[in-house]
mmCIF file of C-alpha atoms and ligand atoms in Angstrom:
data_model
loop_
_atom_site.group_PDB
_atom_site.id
_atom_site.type_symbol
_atom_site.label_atom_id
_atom_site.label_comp_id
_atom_site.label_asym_id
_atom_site.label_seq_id
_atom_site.Cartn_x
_atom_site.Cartn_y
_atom_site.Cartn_z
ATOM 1 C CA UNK I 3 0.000 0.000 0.000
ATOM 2 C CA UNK I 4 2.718 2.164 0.548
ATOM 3 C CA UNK I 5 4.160 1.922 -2.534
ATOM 4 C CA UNK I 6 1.061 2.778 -4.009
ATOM 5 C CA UNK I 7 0.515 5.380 -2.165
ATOM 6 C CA UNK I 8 3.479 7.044 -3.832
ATOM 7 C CA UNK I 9 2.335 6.106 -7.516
ATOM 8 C CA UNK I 10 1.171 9.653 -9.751
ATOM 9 C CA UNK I 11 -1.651 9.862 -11.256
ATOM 10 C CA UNK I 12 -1.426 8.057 -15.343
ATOM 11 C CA UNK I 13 -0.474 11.055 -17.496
ATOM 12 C CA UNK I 14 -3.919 10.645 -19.728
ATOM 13 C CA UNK I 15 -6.473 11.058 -17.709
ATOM 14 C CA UNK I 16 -8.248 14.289 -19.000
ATOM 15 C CA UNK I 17 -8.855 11.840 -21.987
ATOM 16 C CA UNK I 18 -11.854 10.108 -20.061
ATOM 17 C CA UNK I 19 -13.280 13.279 -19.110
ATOM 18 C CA UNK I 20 -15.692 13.457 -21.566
ATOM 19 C CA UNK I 21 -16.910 9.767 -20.998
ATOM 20 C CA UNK I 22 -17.027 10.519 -17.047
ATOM 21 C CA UNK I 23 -19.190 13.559 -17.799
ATOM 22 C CA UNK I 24 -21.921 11.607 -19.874
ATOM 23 C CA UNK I 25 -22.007 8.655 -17.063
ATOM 24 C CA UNK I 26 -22.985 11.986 -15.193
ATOM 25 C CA UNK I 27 -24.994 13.470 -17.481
ATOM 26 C CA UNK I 28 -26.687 10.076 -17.760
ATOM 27 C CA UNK I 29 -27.719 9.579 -14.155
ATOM 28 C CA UNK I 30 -29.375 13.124 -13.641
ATOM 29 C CA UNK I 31 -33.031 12.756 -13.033
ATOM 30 C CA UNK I 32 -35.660 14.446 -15.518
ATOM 31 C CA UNK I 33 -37.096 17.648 -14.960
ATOM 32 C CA UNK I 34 -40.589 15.782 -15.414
ATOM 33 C CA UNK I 35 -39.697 13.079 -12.627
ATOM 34 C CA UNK I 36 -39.127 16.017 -10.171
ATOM 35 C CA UNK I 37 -42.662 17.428 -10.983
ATOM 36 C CA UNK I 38 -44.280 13.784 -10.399
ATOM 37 C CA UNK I 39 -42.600 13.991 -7.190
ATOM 38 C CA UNK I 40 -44.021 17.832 -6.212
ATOM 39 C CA UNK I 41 -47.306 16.362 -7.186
ATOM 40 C CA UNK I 42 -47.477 13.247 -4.815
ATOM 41 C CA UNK I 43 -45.871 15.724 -2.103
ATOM 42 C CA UNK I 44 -49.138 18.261 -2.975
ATOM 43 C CA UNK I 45 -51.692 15.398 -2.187
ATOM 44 C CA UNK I 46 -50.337 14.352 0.859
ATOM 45 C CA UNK I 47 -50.305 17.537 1.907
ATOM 46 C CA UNK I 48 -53.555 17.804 1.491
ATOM 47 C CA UNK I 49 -54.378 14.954 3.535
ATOM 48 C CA UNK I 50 -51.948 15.337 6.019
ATOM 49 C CA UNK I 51 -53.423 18.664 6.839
ATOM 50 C CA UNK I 52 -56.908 17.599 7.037
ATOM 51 C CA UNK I 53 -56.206 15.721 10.074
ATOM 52 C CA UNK I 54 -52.960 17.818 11.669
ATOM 53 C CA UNK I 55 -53.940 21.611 10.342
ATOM 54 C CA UNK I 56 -50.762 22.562 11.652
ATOM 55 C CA UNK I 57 -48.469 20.223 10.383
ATOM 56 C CA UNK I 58 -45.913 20.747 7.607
ATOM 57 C CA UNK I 59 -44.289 18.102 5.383
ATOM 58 C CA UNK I 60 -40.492 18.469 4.045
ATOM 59 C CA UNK I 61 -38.835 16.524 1.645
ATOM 60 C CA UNK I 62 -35.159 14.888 2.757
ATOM 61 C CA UNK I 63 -32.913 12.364 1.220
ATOM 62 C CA UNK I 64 -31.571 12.541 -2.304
ATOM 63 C CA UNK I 65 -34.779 13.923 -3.982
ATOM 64 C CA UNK I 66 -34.256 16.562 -1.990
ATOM 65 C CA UNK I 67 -30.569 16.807 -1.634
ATOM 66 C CA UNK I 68 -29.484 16.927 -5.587
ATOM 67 C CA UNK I 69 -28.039 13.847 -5.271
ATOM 68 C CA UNK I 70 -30.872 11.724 -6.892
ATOM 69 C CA UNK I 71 -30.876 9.065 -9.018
ATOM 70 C CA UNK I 72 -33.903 8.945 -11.726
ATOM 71 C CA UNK I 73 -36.713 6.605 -10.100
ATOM 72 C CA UNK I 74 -35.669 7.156 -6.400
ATOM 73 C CA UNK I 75 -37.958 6.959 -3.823
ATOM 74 C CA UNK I 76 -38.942 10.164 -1.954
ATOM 75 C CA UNK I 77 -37.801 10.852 1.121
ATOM 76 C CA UNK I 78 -40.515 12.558 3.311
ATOM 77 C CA UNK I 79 -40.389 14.004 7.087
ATOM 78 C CA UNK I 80 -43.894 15.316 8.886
ATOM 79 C CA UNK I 81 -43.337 18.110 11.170
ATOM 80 C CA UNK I 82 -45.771 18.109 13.827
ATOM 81 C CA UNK I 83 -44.664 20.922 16.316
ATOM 82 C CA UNK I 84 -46.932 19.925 19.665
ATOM 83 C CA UNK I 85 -44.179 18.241 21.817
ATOM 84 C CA UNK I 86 -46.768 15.513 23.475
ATOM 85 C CA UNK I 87 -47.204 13.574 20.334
ATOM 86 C CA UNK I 88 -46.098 9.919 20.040
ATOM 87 C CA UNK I 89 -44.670 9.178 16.885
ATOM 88 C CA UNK I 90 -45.423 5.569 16.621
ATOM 89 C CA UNK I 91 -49.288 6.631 17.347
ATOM 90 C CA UNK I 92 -48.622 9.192 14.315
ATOM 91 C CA UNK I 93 -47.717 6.728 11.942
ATOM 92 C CA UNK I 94 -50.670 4.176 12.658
ATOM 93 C CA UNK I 95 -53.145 6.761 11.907
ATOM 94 C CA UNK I 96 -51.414 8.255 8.735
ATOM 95 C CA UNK I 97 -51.419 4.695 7.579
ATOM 96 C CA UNK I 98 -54.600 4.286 7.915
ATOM 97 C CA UNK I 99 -55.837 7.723 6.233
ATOM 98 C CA UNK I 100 -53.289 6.662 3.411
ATOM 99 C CA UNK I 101 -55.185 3.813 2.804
ATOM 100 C CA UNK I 102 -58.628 5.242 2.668
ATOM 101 C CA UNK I 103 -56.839 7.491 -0.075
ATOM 102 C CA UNK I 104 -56.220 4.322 -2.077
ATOM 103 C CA UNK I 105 -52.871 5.117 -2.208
ATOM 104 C CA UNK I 106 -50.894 1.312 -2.586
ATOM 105 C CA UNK I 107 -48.870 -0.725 -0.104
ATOM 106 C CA UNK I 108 -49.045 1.251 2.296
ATOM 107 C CA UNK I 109 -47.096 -0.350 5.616
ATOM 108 C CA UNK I 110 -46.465 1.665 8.956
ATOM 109 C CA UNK I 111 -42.536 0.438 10.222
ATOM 110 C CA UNK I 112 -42.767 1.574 13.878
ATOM 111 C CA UNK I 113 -40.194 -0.539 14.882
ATOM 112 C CA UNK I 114 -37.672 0.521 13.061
ATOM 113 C CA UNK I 115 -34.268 3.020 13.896
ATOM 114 C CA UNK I 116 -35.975 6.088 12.116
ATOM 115 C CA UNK I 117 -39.973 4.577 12.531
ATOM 116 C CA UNK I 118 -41.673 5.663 8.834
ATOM 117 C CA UNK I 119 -44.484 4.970 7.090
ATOM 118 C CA UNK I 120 -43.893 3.416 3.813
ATOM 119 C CA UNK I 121 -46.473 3.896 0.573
ATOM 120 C CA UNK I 122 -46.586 3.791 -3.470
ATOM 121 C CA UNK I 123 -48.639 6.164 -5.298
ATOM 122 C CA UNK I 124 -50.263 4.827 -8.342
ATOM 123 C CA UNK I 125 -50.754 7.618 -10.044
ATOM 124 C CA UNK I 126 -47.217 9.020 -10.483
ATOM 125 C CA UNK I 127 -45.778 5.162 -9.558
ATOM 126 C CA UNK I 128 -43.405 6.715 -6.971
ATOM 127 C CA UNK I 129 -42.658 5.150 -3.172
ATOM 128 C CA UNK I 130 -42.281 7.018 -0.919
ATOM 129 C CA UNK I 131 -41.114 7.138 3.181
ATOM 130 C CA UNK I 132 -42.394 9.362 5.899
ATOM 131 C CA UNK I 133 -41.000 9.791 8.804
ATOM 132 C CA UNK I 134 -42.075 12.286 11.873
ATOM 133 C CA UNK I 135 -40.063 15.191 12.885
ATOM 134 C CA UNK I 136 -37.060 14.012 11.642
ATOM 135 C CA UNK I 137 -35.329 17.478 11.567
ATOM 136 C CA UNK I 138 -31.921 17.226 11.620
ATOM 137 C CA UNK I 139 -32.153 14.608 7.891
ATOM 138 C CA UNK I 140 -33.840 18.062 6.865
ATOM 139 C CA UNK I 141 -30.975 19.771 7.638
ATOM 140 C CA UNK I 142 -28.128 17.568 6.791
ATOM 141 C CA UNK I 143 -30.329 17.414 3.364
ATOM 142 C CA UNK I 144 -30.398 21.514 3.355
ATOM 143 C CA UNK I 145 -26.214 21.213 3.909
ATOM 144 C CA UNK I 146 -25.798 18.500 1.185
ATOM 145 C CA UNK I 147 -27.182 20.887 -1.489
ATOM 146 C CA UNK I 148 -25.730 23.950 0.102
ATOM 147 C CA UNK I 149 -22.379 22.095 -1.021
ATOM 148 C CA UNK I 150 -23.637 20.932 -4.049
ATOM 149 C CA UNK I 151 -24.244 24.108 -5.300
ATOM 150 C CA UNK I 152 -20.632 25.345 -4.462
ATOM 151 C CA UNK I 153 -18.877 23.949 -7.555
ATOM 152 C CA UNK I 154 -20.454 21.465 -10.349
ATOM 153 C CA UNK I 155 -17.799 18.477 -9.613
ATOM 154 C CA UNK I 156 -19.080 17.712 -5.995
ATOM 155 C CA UNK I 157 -22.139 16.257 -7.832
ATOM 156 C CA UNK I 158 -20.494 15.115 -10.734
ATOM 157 C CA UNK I 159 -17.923 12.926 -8.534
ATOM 158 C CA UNK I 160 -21.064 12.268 -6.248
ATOM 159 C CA UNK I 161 -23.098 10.622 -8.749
ATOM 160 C CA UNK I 162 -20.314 8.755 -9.985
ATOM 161 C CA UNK I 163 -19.149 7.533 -6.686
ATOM 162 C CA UNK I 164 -23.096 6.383 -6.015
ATOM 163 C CA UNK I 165 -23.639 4.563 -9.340
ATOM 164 C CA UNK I 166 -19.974 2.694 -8.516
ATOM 165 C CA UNK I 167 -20.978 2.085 -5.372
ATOM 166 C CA UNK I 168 -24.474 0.515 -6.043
ATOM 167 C CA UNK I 169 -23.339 -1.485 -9.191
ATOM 168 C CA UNK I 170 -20.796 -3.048 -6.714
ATOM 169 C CA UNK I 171 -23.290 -3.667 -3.889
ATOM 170 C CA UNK I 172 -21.385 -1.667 -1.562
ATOM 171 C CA UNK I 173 -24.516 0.240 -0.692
ATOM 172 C CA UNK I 174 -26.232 -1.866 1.400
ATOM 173 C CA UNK I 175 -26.052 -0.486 4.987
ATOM 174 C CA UNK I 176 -28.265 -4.014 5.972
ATOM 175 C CA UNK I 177 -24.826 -5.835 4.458
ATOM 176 C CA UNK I 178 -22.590 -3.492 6.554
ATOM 177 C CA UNK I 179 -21.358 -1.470 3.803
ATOM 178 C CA UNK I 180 -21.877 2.526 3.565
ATOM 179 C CA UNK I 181 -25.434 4.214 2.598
ATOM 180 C CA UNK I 182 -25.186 7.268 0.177
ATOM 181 C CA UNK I 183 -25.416 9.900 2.607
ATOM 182 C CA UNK I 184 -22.023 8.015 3.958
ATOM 183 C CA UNK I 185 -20.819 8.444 0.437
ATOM 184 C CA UNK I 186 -21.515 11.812 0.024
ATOM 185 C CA UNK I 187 -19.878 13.099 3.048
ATOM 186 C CA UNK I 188 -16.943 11.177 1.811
ATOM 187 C CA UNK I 189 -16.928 13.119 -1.518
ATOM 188 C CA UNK I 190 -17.362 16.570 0.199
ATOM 189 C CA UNK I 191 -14.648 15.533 2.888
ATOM 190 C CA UNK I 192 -12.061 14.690 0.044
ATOM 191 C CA UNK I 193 -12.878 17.592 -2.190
ATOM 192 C CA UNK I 194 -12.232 19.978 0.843
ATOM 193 C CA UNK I 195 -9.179 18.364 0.841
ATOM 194 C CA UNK I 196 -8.206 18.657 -2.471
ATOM 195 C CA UNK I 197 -4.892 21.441 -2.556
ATOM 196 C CA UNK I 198 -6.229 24.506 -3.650
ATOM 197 C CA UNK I 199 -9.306 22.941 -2.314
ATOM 198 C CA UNK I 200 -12.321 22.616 -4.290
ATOM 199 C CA UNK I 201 -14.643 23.290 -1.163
ATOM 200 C CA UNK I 202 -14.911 25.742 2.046
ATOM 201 C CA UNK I 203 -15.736 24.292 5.340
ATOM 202 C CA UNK I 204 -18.954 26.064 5.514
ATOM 203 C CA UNK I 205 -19.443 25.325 9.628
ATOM 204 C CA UNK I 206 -15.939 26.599 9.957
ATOM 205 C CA UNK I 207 -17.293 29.999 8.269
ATOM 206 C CA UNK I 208 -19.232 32.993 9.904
ATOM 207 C CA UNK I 209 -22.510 31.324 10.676
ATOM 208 C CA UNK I 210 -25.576 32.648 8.760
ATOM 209 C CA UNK I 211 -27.727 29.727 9.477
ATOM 210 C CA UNK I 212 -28.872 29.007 12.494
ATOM 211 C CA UNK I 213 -31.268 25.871 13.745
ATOM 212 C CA UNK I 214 -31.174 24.105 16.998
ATOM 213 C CA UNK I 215 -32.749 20.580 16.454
ATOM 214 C CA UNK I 216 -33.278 17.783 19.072
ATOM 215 C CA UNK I 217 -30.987 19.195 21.359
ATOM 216 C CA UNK I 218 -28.291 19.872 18.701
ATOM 217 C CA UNK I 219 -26.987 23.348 17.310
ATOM 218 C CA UNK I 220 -26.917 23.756 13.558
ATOM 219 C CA UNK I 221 -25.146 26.711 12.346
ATOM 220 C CA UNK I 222 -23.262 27.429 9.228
ATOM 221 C CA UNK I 223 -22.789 29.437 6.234
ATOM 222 C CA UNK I 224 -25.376 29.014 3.835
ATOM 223 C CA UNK I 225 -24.795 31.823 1.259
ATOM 224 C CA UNK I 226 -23.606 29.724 -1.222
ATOM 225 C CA UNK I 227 -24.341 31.831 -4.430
ATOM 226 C CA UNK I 228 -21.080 33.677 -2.710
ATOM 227 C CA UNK I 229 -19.051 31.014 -3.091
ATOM 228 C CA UNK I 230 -19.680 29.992 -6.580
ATOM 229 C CA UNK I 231 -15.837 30.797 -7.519
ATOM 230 C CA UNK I 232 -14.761 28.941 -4.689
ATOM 231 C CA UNK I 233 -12.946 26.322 -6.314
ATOM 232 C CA UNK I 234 -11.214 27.704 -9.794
ATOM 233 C CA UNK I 235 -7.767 27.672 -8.664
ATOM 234 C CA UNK I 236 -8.255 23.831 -8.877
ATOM 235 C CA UNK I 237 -8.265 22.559 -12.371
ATOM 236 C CA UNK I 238 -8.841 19.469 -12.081
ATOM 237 C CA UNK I 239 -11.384 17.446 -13.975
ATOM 238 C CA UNK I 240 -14.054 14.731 -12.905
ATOM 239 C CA UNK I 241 -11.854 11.644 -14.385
ATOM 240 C CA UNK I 242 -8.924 13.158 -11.936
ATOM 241 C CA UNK I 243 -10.720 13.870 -9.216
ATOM 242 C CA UNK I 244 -12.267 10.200 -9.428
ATOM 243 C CA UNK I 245 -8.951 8.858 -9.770
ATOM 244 C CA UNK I 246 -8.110 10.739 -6.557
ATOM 245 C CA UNK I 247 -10.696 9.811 -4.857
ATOM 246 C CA UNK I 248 -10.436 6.060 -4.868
ATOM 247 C CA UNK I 249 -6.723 6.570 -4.977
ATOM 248 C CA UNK I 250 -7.332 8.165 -1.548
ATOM 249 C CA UNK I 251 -9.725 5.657 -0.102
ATOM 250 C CA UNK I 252 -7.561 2.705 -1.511
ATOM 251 C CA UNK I 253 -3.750 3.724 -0.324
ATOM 252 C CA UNK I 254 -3.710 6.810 1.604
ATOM 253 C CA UNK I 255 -6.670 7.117 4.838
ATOM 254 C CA UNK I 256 -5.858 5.925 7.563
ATOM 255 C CA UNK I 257 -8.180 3.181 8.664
ATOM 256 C CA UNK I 258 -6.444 2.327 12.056
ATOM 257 C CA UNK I 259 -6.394 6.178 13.381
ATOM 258 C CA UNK I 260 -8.556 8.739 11.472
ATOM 259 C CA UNK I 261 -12.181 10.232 11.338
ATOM 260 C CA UNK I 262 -13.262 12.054 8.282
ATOM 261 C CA UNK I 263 -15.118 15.139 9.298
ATOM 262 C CA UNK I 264 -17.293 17.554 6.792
ATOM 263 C CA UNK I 265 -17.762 19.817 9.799
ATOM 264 C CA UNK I 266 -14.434 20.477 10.414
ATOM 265 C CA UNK I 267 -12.795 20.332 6.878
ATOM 266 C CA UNK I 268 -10.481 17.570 8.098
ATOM 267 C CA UNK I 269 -9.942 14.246 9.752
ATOM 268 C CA UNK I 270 -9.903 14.104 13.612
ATOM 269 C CA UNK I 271 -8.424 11.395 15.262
ATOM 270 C CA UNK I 272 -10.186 8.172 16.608
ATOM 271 C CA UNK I 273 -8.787 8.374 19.934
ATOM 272 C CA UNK I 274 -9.798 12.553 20.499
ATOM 273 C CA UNK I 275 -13.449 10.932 19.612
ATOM 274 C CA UNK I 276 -12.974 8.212 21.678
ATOM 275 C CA UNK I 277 -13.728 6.009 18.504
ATOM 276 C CA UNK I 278 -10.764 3.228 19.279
ATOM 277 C CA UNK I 279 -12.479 0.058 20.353
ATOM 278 C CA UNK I 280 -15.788 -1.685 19.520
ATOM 279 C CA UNK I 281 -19.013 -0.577 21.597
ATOM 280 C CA UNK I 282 -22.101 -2.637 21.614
ATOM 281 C CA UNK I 283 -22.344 -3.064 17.478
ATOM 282 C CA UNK I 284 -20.245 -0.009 16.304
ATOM 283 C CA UNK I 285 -17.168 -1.247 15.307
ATOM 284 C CA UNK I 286 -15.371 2.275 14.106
ATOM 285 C CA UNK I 287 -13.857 0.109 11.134
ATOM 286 C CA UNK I 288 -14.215 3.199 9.012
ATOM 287 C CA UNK I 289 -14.851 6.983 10.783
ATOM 288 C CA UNK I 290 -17.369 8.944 9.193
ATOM 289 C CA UNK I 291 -18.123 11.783 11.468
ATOM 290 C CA UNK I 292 -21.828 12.867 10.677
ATOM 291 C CA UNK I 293 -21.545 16.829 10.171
ATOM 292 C CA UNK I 294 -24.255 17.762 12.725
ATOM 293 C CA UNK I 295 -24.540 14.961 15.034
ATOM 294 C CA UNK I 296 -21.521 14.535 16.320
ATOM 295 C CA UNK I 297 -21.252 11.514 18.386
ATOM 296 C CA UNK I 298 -22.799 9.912 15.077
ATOM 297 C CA UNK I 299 -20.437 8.030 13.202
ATOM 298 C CA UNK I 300 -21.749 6.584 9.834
ATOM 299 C CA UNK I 301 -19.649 3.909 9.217
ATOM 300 C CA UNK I 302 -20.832 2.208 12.700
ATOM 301 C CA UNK I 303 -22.736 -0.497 10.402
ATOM 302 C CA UNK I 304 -19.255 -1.765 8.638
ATOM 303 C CA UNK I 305 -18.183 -5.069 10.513
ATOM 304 C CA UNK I 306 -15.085 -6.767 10.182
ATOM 305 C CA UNK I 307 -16.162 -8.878 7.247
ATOM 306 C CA UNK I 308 -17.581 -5.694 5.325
ATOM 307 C CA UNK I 309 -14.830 -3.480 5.624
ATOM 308 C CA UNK I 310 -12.437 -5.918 3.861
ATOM 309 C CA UNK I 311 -15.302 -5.978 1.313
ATOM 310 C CA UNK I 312 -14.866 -2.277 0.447
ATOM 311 C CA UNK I 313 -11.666 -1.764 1.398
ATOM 312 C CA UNK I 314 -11.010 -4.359 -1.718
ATOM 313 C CA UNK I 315 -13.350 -2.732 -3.711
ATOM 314 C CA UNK I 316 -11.612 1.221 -3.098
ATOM 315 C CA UNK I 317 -8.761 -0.849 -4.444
ATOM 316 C CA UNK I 318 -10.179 -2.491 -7.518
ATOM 317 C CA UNK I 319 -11.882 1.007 -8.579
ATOM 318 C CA UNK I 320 -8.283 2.522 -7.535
ATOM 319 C CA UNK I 321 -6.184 0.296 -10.070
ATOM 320 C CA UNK I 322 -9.058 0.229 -12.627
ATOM 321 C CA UNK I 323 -8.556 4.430 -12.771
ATOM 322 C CA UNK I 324 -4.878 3.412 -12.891
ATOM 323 C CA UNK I 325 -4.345 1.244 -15.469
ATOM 324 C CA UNK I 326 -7.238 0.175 -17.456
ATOM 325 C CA UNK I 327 -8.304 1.154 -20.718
ATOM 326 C CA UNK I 328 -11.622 1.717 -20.247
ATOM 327 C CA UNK I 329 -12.625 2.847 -17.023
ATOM 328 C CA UNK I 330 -15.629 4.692 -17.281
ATOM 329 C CA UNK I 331 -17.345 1.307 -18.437
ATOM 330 C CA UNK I 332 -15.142 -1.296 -16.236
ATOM 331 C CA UNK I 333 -15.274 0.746 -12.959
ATOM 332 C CA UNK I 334 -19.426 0.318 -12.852
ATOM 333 C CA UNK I 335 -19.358 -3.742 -14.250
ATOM 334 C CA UNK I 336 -21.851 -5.946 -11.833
ATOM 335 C CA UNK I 337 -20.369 -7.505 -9.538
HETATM 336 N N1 LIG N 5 -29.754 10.106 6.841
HETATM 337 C C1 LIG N 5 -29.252 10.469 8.085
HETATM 338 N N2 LIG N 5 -28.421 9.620 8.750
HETATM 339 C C2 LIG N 5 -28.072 8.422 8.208
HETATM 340 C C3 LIG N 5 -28.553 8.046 6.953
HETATM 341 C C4 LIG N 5 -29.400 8.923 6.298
HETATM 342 O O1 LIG N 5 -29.557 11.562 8.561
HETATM 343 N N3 LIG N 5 -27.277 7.594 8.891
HETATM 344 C C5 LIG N 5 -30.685 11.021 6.166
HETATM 345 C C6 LIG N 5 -29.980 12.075 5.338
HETATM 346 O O2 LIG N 5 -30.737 13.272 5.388
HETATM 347 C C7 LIG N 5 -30.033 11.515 3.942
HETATM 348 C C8 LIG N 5 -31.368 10.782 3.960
HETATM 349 O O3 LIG N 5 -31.506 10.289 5.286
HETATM 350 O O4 LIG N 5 -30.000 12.538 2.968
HETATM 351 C C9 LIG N 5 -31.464 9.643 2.983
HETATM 352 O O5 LIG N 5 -30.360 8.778 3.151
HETATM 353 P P1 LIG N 5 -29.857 7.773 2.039
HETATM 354 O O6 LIG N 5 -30.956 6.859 1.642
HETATM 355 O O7 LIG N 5 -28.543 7.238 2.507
HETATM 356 O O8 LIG N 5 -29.481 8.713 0.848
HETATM 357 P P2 LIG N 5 -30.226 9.160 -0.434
HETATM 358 O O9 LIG N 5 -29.598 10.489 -0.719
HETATM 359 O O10 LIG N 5 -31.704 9.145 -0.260
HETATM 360 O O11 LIG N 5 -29.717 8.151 -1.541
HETATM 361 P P3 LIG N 5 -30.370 7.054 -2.481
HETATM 362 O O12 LIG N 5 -30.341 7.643 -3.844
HETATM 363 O O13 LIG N 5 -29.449 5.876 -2.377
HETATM 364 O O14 LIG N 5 -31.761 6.792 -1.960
HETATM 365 MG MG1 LIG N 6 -33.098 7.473 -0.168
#
């Protein structure tokens, strides 16, 4: 690995810039799929109101995020603002007023981490979750495009990085690999690292945003549309920064000591986070420091099986950026 680690990037990469682009270009949802998904979001609003006048509905997750996929399910959260309410109680009865509405499969998951309600509309053919008062995956969602809207290449390398990861089945927190949120912090993370960086720390900058959420304090610099030149002392193209990426991921992070962190612009270390030894199921194979809560790490569902998993895949997409001819086609082959 050290060795590796040394290796420069090959001298033609900028020639699969072009083909990296259209594998982006080719995952970006339609402007009609995002009005399907305002419509379903209109009707249950409708309902949802009928019963809770006071409640709002937000959209989270990566139809909210810009870091969607065409046909992705709809993340929803249901803000209900009187403190008294129990959730689970919530869900039963919005499952059962979803169901009057004929809306399809429609299953209430109370016993889950993040309890949701789970239903497909058969109009517009979209699923959709809701959850209740999920705040803070409104505002990691709110931060997500923040960034996103900072320079073009965090969602061209995000997309990328997403479409690898799920035609490798290294998406799968169930299996004990990373979700995409994971992946996404991982992308931001790196491209603040990038030298001249291609991203601010926005939580490191004067605060403009403010929202205190479950007990946690949210604050950050949200006017991005300040920012937009941010990055242009880097040159560097998608295929590059992809090669860095996994280049990174496969030969040069520190498994054994460091915690990637968004909110600081850096990595902390495992031992200031008290991160150095398994506790109850999280394992801290892999530190991924959620941005907002803190004590959250995100790679807690990697076990020791997993992480050699993608650990070998970082280093399969690493050498196939390397050497192969091809690797805007090879890098996303089935697995
Ligand atoms: N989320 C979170 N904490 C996690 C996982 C997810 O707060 N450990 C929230 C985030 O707001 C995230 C949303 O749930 O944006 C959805 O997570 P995920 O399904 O991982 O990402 P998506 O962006 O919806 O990606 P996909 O296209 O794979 O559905
Ligand atoms: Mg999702």
């Amino acid at each position: 690995r050290n060795l590796k680690r040394q290796t420069p990037c090959r001298s033609d990469i900028d020639r699969f810039h072009g083909p990296f682009l259209e594998v982006f270009e080719s995952l970006m949802p339609s402007e009609e799929e995002k009005v399907k998904q305002k419509q379903l979001l209109t009707v249950l609003e409708k309902l949802v109101t009928k019963e809770w006048p006071d409640a709002r509905l937000y959209l989270y997750g990566s139809c909210a995020n810009s870091f969607g996929f065409p046909k992705s399910d709809i993340d929803v959260c249901l803000l209900i603002e009187d403190g008294n309410i129990d959730k689970r109680e919530i869900l039963l009865k919005l499952a059962d007023m979803l169901q009057l509405d004929n809306l399809q499969n429609v299953q209430a998951l109370v016993h889950a981490r993040v309890p949701i309600v789970k239903l497909m509309d058969p109009i517009t053919g979209i699923s959709c979750d809701i959850c209740v008062n999920n705040l803070l995956a409104v505002v990691n969602t709110k931060l997500l495009r923040d960034y996103a809207q900072i320079d073009v290449r965090l969602r061209q390398l995000a997309f990328i990085v997403k479409h690898w990861a799920k035609s490798r089945g290294v998406n799968e927190t169930f299996q004990g690999t990373l979700s995409s949120y994971a992946y996404v912090l991982m992308c931001i993370h790196f491209l603040q690292q990038r030298r001249p960086a291609v991203l601010p720390c926005l939580q490191r900058m004067r605060a403009t945003y403010f929202a205190t959420l479950e007990n946690v304090e949210c604050s950050y610099f949200d006017q991005v549309e300040k920012l937009r030149n941010f990055g242009a002392r880097n040159g560097e193209g998608v295929a590059h920064l992809v090669w860095a990426f996994f280049h990174y991921w496969a030969y040069c992070h520190d498994y054994t000591n460091d915690v990637i962190s968004v909110r600081t612009g850096s990595t902390l270390s495992k031992r200031a986070k008290d991160w150095t030894r398994r506790v109850g199921n999280d394992r801290h194979l892999i530190c991924i420091e959620d941005p907002f809560e803190v004590s959250h790490d995100l790679g807690r569902v990697v076990d020791k099986y997993s992480i050699r998993v993608l650990r070998e895949e970082f280093e399969r997409a690493a050498e196939i950026m390397q050497n192969d001819p091809n690797p805007f086609l090879t890098l996303f082959e089935p697995y």
